[in-house]
Amino acid sequence: MTNELKEKGFIHLTNKSETDLENILNELGEIIHTTDVIVKPESRGMVTTSLGLDFHTDHHKAKYILWYCHKQTDLGGDSIFIDADKIYLQLTEVEQKQLSNIKLFEHKIFPGDTDSNPFVELDEKGNRIFYYSFWLVKDEDKQNPAFLKFQKLIKETEPTKINLKEKDILIVDNHRIFHGRTAIEGSKDRFLKRYWLTANQNNS
């Protein structure tokens, strides 16, 4: 499972029990945050709105995001995602350096969270870490040529699209994969459980 995550950046598993879920969570790392992803009428929160969500990453402290599907709406609610690393490699070295100088506002959740994080940086092992949400980009950086080119490449990239069914699990590398979703329509009784995890030492 960890090899597949390193290779593709995501894993889709079907028909997994909650015992399977617990075992997978334990294998991946430490849970640092959980969220019920449900629709709340008139909600302005990203997680609980029925609107579609553009590509983004979640909190930078989460190496992996895992969703367990308890129930899916009968129309829409597709999970969509793209590999940011593959897009990044289409840029010139100059453009890559420009992106490393862009910092995005942090959506503060944990004690000690910083005010901002870089668009892209290297971890202690030399792996690239991406942090991205268009609405968190500072105004002065939104017209940066490298950023505009990255945005253009995102739009030109065909995303992977998965409609999770009951008992499905989706795992993404939050430091590499930009994720979003299509609008939740129809019955809107969609219920996913979302887990943010740090990586076990041998999975990082």
PDB file of C-alpha atoms in Angstrom:
ATOM      1  CA  MET A   1       0.000   0.000   0.000  1.00  0.00           C
ATOM      2  CA  THR A   2       2.756   2.463   0.903  1.00  0.00           C
ATOM      3  CA  ASN A   3       4.641   1.588  -2.311  1.00  0.00           C
ATOM      4  CA  GLU A   4       1.515   2.372  -4.348  1.00  0.00           C
ATOM      5  CA  LEU A   5       1.134   5.682  -2.516  1.00  0.00           C
ATOM      6  CA  LYS A   6       4.728   6.604  -3.300  1.00  0.00           C
ATOM      7  CA  GLU A   7       4.285   5.639  -6.943  1.00  0.00           C
ATOM      8  CA  LYS A   8       0.868   7.132  -7.716  1.00  0.00           C
ATOM      9  CA  GLY A   9       0.186   9.530  -4.853  1.00  0.00           C
ATOM     10  CA  PHE A  10      -3.233   8.007  -4.137  1.00  0.00           C
ATOM     11  CA  ILE A  11      -4.997   4.713  -3.417  1.00  0.00           C
ATOM     12  CA  HIS A  12      -8.636   3.765  -3.934  1.00  0.00           C
ATOM     13  CA  LEU A  13      -9.831   0.720  -1.977  1.00  0.00           C
ATOM     14  CA  THR A  14     -13.314  -0.801  -2.225  1.00  0.00           C
ATOM     15  CA  ASN A  15     -15.582  -2.672   0.186  1.00  0.00           C
ATOM     16  CA  LYS A  16     -13.514  -2.213   3.344  1.00  0.00           C
ATOM     17  CA  SER A  17     -14.953  -2.806   6.807  1.00  0.00           C
ATOM     18  CA  GLU A  18     -14.366  -0.427   9.690  1.00  0.00           C
ATOM     19  CA  THR A  19     -11.902  -2.996  11.070  1.00  0.00           C
ATOM     20  CA  ASP A  20     -10.013  -2.778   7.768  1.00  0.00           C
ATOM     21  CA  LEU A  21     -10.136   0.998   8.094  1.00  0.00           C
ATOM     22  CA  GLU A  22      -8.620   0.903  11.584  1.00  0.00           C
ATOM     23  CA  ASN A  23      -5.799  -1.369  10.411  1.00  0.00           C
ATOM     24  CA  ILE A  24      -5.016   0.881   7.449  1.00  0.00           C
ATOM     25  CA  LEU A  25      -4.998   3.993   9.633  1.00  0.00           C
ATOM     26  CA  ASN A  26      -2.595   2.330  12.046  1.00  0.00           C
ATOM     27  CA  GLU A  27      -0.301   1.340   9.189  1.00  0.00           C
ATOM     28  CA  LEU A  28      -0.196   4.802   7.646  1.00  0.00           C
ATOM     29  CA  GLY A  29       0.591   6.937  10.687  1.00  0.00           C
ATOM     30  CA  GLU A  30      -0.850   9.002  13.510  1.00  0.00           C
ATOM     31  CA  ILE A  31      -4.300  10.585  13.236  1.00  0.00           C
ATOM     32  CA  ILE A  32      -4.060  14.297  14.011  1.00  0.00           C
ATOM     33  CA  HIS A  33      -7.566  15.425  13.023  1.00  0.00           C
ATOM     34  CA  THR A  34     -10.908  13.901  11.996  1.00  0.00           C
ATOM     35  CA  THR A  35     -13.883  15.532  10.298  1.00  0.00           C
ATOM     36  CA  ASP A  36     -17.398  14.463   9.314  1.00  0.00           C
ATOM     37  CA  VAL A  37     -17.797  15.500   5.676  1.00  0.00           C
ATOM     38  CA  ILE A  38     -21.547  16.050   5.374  1.00  0.00           C
ATOM     39  CA  VAL A  39     -23.795  18.628   3.755  1.00  0.00           C
ATOM     40  CA  LYS A  40     -25.279  21.272   6.023  1.00  0.00           C
ATOM     41  CA  PRO A  41     -27.891  23.492   4.330  1.00  0.00           C
ATOM     42  CA  GLU A  42     -26.829  27.130   3.986  1.00  0.00           C
ATOM     43  CA  SER A  43     -23.336  26.233   5.215  1.00  0.00           C
ATOM     44  CA  ARG A  44     -20.492  28.573   4.310  1.00  0.00           C
ATOM     45  CA  GLY A  45     -17.839  26.096   5.434  1.00  0.00           C
ATOM     46  CA  MET A  46     -15.914  24.365   2.655  1.00  0.00           C
ATOM     47  CA  VAL A  47     -16.289  20.897   4.121  1.00  0.00           C
ATOM     48  CA  THR A  48     -20.026  21.138   4.738  1.00  0.00           C
ATOM     49  CA  THR A  49     -21.166  23.020   1.648  1.00  0.00           C
ATOM     50  CA  SER A  50     -22.804  21.231  -1.272  1.00  0.00           C
ATOM     51  CA  LEU A  51     -20.834  23.309  -3.761  1.00  0.00           C
ATOM     52  CA  GLY A  52     -17.977  21.908  -5.805  1.00  0.00           C
ATOM     53  CA  LEU A  53     -14.478  22.528  -4.462  1.00  0.00           C
ATOM     54  CA  ASP A  54     -11.507  23.604  -6.567  1.00  0.00           C
ATOM     55  CA  PHE A  55      -8.144  21.843  -6.289  1.00  0.00           C
ATOM     56  CA  HIS A  56      -6.268  22.370  -3.034  1.00  0.00           C
ATOM     57  CA  THR A  57      -4.273  20.689  -0.302  1.00  0.00           C
ATOM     58  CA  ASP A  58      -5.348  20.449   3.324  1.00  0.00           C
ATOM     59  CA  HIS A  59      -3.330  21.455   6.382  1.00  0.00           C
ATOM     60  CA  HIS A  60       0.403  21.111   5.760  1.00  0.00           C
ATOM     61  CA  LYS A  61       0.880  18.937   8.886  1.00  0.00           C
ATOM     62  CA  ALA A  62      -1.202  16.188   7.277  1.00  0.00           C
ATOM     63  CA  LYS A  63       1.032  13.953   5.152  1.00  0.00           C
ATOM     64  CA  TYR A  64      -1.920  11.753   4.189  1.00  0.00           C
ATOM     65  CA  ILE A  65      -5.653  12.346   3.915  1.00  0.00           C
ATOM     66  CA  LEU A  66      -7.943   9.339   4.135  1.00  0.00           C
ATOM     67  CA  TRP A  67     -11.680   9.399   3.446  1.00  0.00           C
ATOM     68  CA  TYR A  68     -13.979   6.536   4.411  1.00  0.00           C
ATOM     69  CA  CYS A  69     -17.339   6.593   2.655  1.00  0.00           C
ATOM     70  CA  HIS A  70     -20.334   5.768   4.842  1.00  0.00           C
ATOM     71  CA  LYS A  71     -22.872   6.997   2.284  1.00  0.00           C
ATOM     72  CA  GLN A  72     -22.782   8.686  -1.123  1.00  0.00           C
ATOM     73  CA  THR A  73     -25.280  11.090  -2.637  1.00  0.00           C
ATOM     74  CA  ASP A  74     -27.179   9.808  -5.666  1.00  0.00           C
ATOM     75  CA  LEU A  75     -25.863  12.596  -7.916  1.00  0.00           C
ATOM     76  CA  GLY A  76     -22.468  14.301  -7.976  1.00  0.00           C
ATOM     77  CA  GLY A  77     -19.977  14.370  -5.116  1.00  0.00           C
ATOM     78  CA  ASP A  78     -17.130  12.956  -7.224  1.00  0.00           C
ATOM     79  CA  SER A  79     -13.649  13.185  -5.719  1.00  0.00           C
ATOM     80  CA  ILE A  80     -11.213  14.766  -8.182  1.00  0.00           C
ATOM     81  CA  PHE A  81      -7.457  15.059  -7.941  1.00  0.00           C
ATOM     82  CA  ILE A  82      -4.273  15.826  -9.884  1.00  0.00           C
ATOM     83  CA  ASP A  83      -0.567  15.183  -9.312  1.00  0.00           C
ATOM     84  CA  ALA A  84       1.019  18.553  -8.528  1.00  0.00           C
ATOM     85  CA  ASP A  85       4.525  17.130  -8.827  1.00  0.00           C
ATOM     86  CA  LYS A  86       3.981  16.187 -12.477  1.00  0.00           C
ATOM     87  CA  ILE A  87       2.713  19.689 -13.212  1.00  0.00           C
ATOM     88  CA  TYR A  88       5.660  21.254 -11.367  1.00  0.00           C
ATOM     89  CA  LEU A  89       8.127  19.299 -13.503  1.00  0.00           C
ATOM     90  CA  GLN A  90       6.690  20.943 -16.629  1.00  0.00           C
ATOM     91  CA  LEU A  91       8.007  24.322 -15.421  1.00  0.00           C
ATOM     92  CA  THR A  92      11.447  25.777 -16.091  1.00  0.00           C
ATOM     93  CA  GLU A  93      13.980  25.999 -13.260  1.00  0.00           C
ATOM     94  CA  VAL A  94      13.396  29.747 -13.092  1.00  0.00           C
ATOM     95  CA  GLU A  95       9.630  29.236 -12.759  1.00  0.00           C
ATOM     96  CA  GLN A  96      10.139  26.556 -10.121  1.00  0.00           C
ATOM     97  CA  LYS A  97      12.272  28.967  -8.089  1.00  0.00           C
ATOM     98  CA  GLN A  98       9.602  31.655  -8.418  1.00  0.00           C
ATOM     99  CA  LEU A  99       7.018  29.270  -6.972  1.00  0.00           C
ATOM    100  CA  SER A 100       9.262  28.483  -4.004  1.00  0.00           C
ATOM    101  CA  ASN A 101       9.182  32.191  -3.108  1.00  0.00           C
ATOM    102  CA  ILE A 102       5.376  32.287  -2.947  1.00  0.00           C
ATOM    103  CA  LYS A 103       3.838  31.878   0.495  1.00  0.00           C
ATOM    104  CA  LEU A 104       0.190  31.145   1.211  1.00  0.00           C
ATOM    105  CA  PHE A 105      -1.825  32.039   4.292  1.00  0.00           C
ATOM    106  CA  GLU A 106      -2.159  29.168   6.750  1.00  0.00           C
ATOM    107  CA  HIS A 107      -5.631  28.001   7.762  1.00  0.00           C
ATOM    108  CA  LYS A 108      -4.735  27.815  11.419  1.00  0.00           C
ATOM    109  CA  ILE A 109      -6.017  24.805  13.326  1.00  0.00           C
ATOM    110  CA  PHE A 110      -3.252  23.556  15.622  1.00  0.00           C
ATOM    111  CA  PRO A 111      -1.307  25.370  18.358  1.00  0.00           C
ATOM    112  CA  GLY A 112       1.874  26.857  16.948  1.00  0.00           C
ATOM    113  CA  ASP A 113       0.619  27.088  13.363  1.00  0.00           C
ATOM    114  CA  THR A 114       2.569  29.683  11.391  1.00  0.00           C
ATOM    115  CA  ASP A 115       1.012  32.609   9.529  1.00  0.00           C
ATOM    116  CA  SER A 116       2.030  31.240   6.131  1.00  0.00           C
ATOM    117  CA  ASN A 117       3.632  28.323   4.296  1.00  0.00           C
ATOM    118  CA  PRO A 118       5.560  28.150   1.014  1.00  0.00           C
ATOM    119  CA  PHE A 119       3.859  26.941  -2.150  1.00  0.00           C
ATOM    120  CA  VAL A 120       6.621  24.361  -2.542  1.00  0.00           C
ATOM    121  CA  GLU A 121       9.581  23.369  -0.368  1.00  0.00           C
ATOM    122  CA  LEU A 122      11.827  20.373   0.272  1.00  0.00           C
ATOM    123  CA  ASP A 123      11.597  18.136   3.331  1.00  0.00           C
ATOM    124  CA  GLU A 124      14.638  16.753   5.145  1.00  0.00           C
ATOM    125  CA  LYS A 125      14.849  13.881   2.627  1.00  0.00           C
ATOM    126  CA  GLY A 126      14.698  16.151  -0.402  1.00  0.00           C
ATOM    127  CA  ASN A 127      11.077  15.371  -1.271  1.00  0.00           C
ATOM    128  CA  ARG A 128       8.945  18.226  -2.581  1.00  0.00           C
ATOM    129  CA  ILE A 129       6.058  19.364  -0.356  1.00  0.00           C
ATOM    130  CA  PHE A 130       3.250  21.382  -1.908  1.00  0.00           C
ATOM    131  CA  TYR A 131       0.812  23.607  -0.050  1.00  0.00           C
ATOM    132  CA  TYR A 132      -1.933  25.112  -2.172  1.00  0.00           C
ATOM    133  CA  SER A 133      -5.356  26.682  -2.071  1.00  0.00           C
ATOM    134  CA  PHE A 134      -6.104  29.466  -4.540  1.00  0.00           C
ATOM    135  CA  TRP A 135      -8.083  31.405  -1.941  1.00  0.00           C
ATOM    136  CA  LEU A 136      -5.056  31.413   0.404  1.00  0.00           C
ATOM    137  CA  VAL A 137      -2.646  32.922  -2.140  1.00  0.00           C
ATOM    138  CA  LYS A 138      -1.637  36.476  -1.254  1.00  0.00           C
ATOM    139  CA  ASP A 139      -2.929  39.135  -3.653  1.00  0.00           C
ATOM    140  CA  GLU A 140       0.566  40.213  -4.656  1.00  0.00           C
ATOM    141  CA  ASP A 141       1.382  36.672  -5.812  1.00  0.00           C
ATOM    142  CA  LYS A 142      -1.727  35.963  -7.870  1.00  0.00           C
ATOM    143  CA  GLN A 143      -0.207  37.642 -10.946  1.00  0.00           C
ATOM    144  CA  ASN A 144       3.184  35.963 -10.562  1.00  0.00           C
ATOM    145  CA  PRO A 145       4.002  34.550 -14.053  1.00  0.00           C
ATOM    146  CA  ALA A 146       5.057  31.159 -12.678  1.00  0.00           C
ATOM    147  CA  PHE A 147       1.898  30.930 -10.610  1.00  0.00           C
ATOM    148  CA  LEU A 148      -0.271  31.864 -13.597  1.00  0.00           C
ATOM    149  CA  LYS A 149       1.450  29.198 -15.689  1.00  0.00           C
ATOM    150  CA  PHE A 150       0.911  26.609 -12.948  1.00  0.00           C
ATOM    151  CA  GLN A 151      -2.786  27.560 -12.857  1.00  0.00           C
ATOM    152  CA  LYS A 152      -2.968  27.170 -16.642  1.00  0.00           C
ATOM    153  CA  LEU A 153      -1.360  23.727 -16.471  1.00  0.00           C
ATOM    154  CA  ILE A 154      -3.845  22.680 -13.785  1.00  0.00           C
ATOM    155  CA  LYS A 155      -6.727  23.593 -16.093  1.00  0.00           C
ATOM    156  CA  GLU A 156      -5.142  21.683 -18.968  1.00  0.00           C
ATOM    157  CA  THR A 157      -4.624  18.531 -16.886  1.00  0.00           C
ATOM    158  CA  GLU A 158      -7.289  15.827 -16.980  1.00  0.00           C
ATOM    159  CA  PRO A 159      -8.044  15.003 -13.326  1.00  0.00           C
ATOM    160  CA  THR A 160      -8.609  11.575 -11.882  1.00  0.00           C
ATOM    161  CA  LYS A 161     -12.266  11.315 -10.875  1.00  0.00           C
ATOM    162  CA  ILE A 162     -13.700   8.770  -8.434  1.00  0.00           C
ATOM    163  CA  ASN A 163     -17.225   8.490  -7.096  1.00  0.00           C
ATOM    164  CA  LEU A 164     -16.747   6.801  -3.744  1.00  0.00           C
ATOM    165  CA  LYS A 165     -19.256   4.114  -2.855  1.00  0.00           C
ATOM    166  CA  GLU A 166     -20.251   2.871   0.587  1.00  0.00           C
ATOM    167  CA  LYS A 167     -17.245   1.276   2.357  1.00  0.00           C
ATOM    168  CA  ASP A 168     -14.766   2.741  -0.143  1.00  0.00           C
ATOM    169  CA  ILE A 169     -11.518   4.279   1.078  1.00  0.00           C
ATOM    170  CA  LEU A 170      -9.569   6.994  -0.712  1.00  0.00           C
ATOM    171  CA  ILE A 171      -6.080   7.938   0.452  1.00  0.00           C
ATOM    172  CA  VAL A 172      -3.995  10.769  -1.025  1.00  0.00           C
ATOM    173  CA  ASP A 173      -0.540  12.122  -0.337  1.00  0.00           C
ATOM    174  CA  ASN A 174      -1.505  15.608   0.804  1.00  0.00           C
ATOM    175  CA  HIS A 175       1.999  16.934   0.114  1.00  0.00           C
ATOM    176  CA  ARG A 176       1.765  15.973  -3.573  1.00  0.00           C
ATOM    177  CA  ILE A 177      -1.852  15.541  -4.694  1.00  0.00           C
ATOM    178  CA  PHE A 178      -4.238  18.479  -5.153  1.00  0.00           C
ATOM    179  CA  HIS A 179      -7.804  17.340  -4.491  1.00  0.00           C
ATOM    180  CA  GLY A 180     -11.300  18.743  -4.891  1.00  0.00           C
ATOM    181  CA  ARG A 181     -14.808  17.551  -5.624  1.00  0.00           C
ATOM    182  CA  THR A 182     -17.748  18.118  -7.899  1.00  0.00           C
ATOM    183  CA  ALA A 183     -20.963  19.634  -6.538  1.00  0.00           C
ATOM    184  CA  ILE A 184     -23.016  17.431  -4.229  1.00  0.00           C
ATOM    185  CA  GLU A 185     -26.481  17.180  -5.768  1.00  0.00           C
ATOM    186  CA  GLY A 186     -29.468  14.857  -5.652  1.00  0.00           C
ATOM    187  CA  SER A 187     -30.238  13.430  -2.213  1.00  0.00           C
ATOM    188  CA  LYS A 188     -27.212  15.234  -0.666  1.00  0.00           C
ATOM    189  CA  ASP A 189     -27.061  12.607   2.080  1.00  0.00           C
ATOM    190  CA  ARG A 190     -23.352  12.061   1.458  1.00  0.00           C
ATOM    191  CA  PHE A 191     -21.289  11.166   4.542  1.00  0.00           C
ATOM    192  CA  LEU A 192     -17.541  10.706   4.454  1.00  0.00           C
ATOM    193  CA  LYS A 193     -15.228  10.516   7.448  1.00  0.00           C
ATOM    194  CA  ARG A 194     -11.980  12.391   6.801  1.00  0.00           C
ATOM    195  CA  TYR A 195      -8.736  11.641   8.625  1.00  0.00           C
ATOM    196  CA  TRP A 196      -5.561  13.721   8.595  1.00  0.00           C
ATOM    197  CA  LEU A 197      -2.473  11.665   9.347  1.00  0.00           C
ATOM    198  CA  THR A 198       1.221  12.152   9.836  1.00  0.00           C
ATOM    199  CA  ALA A 199       3.368   9.427   8.281  1.00  0.00           C
ATOM    200  CA  ASN A 200       4.917   6.509  10.131  1.00  0.00           C
ATOM    201  CA  GLN A 201       8.699   6.812  10.029  1.00  0.00           C
ATOM    202  CA  ASN A 202       9.061   4.044   7.433  1.00  0.00           C
ATOM    203  CA  ASN A 203       6.329   5.599   5.242  1.00  0.00           C
ATOM    204  CA  SER A 204       7.769   9.119   4.997  1.00  0.00           C
TER     205      SER A 204
END
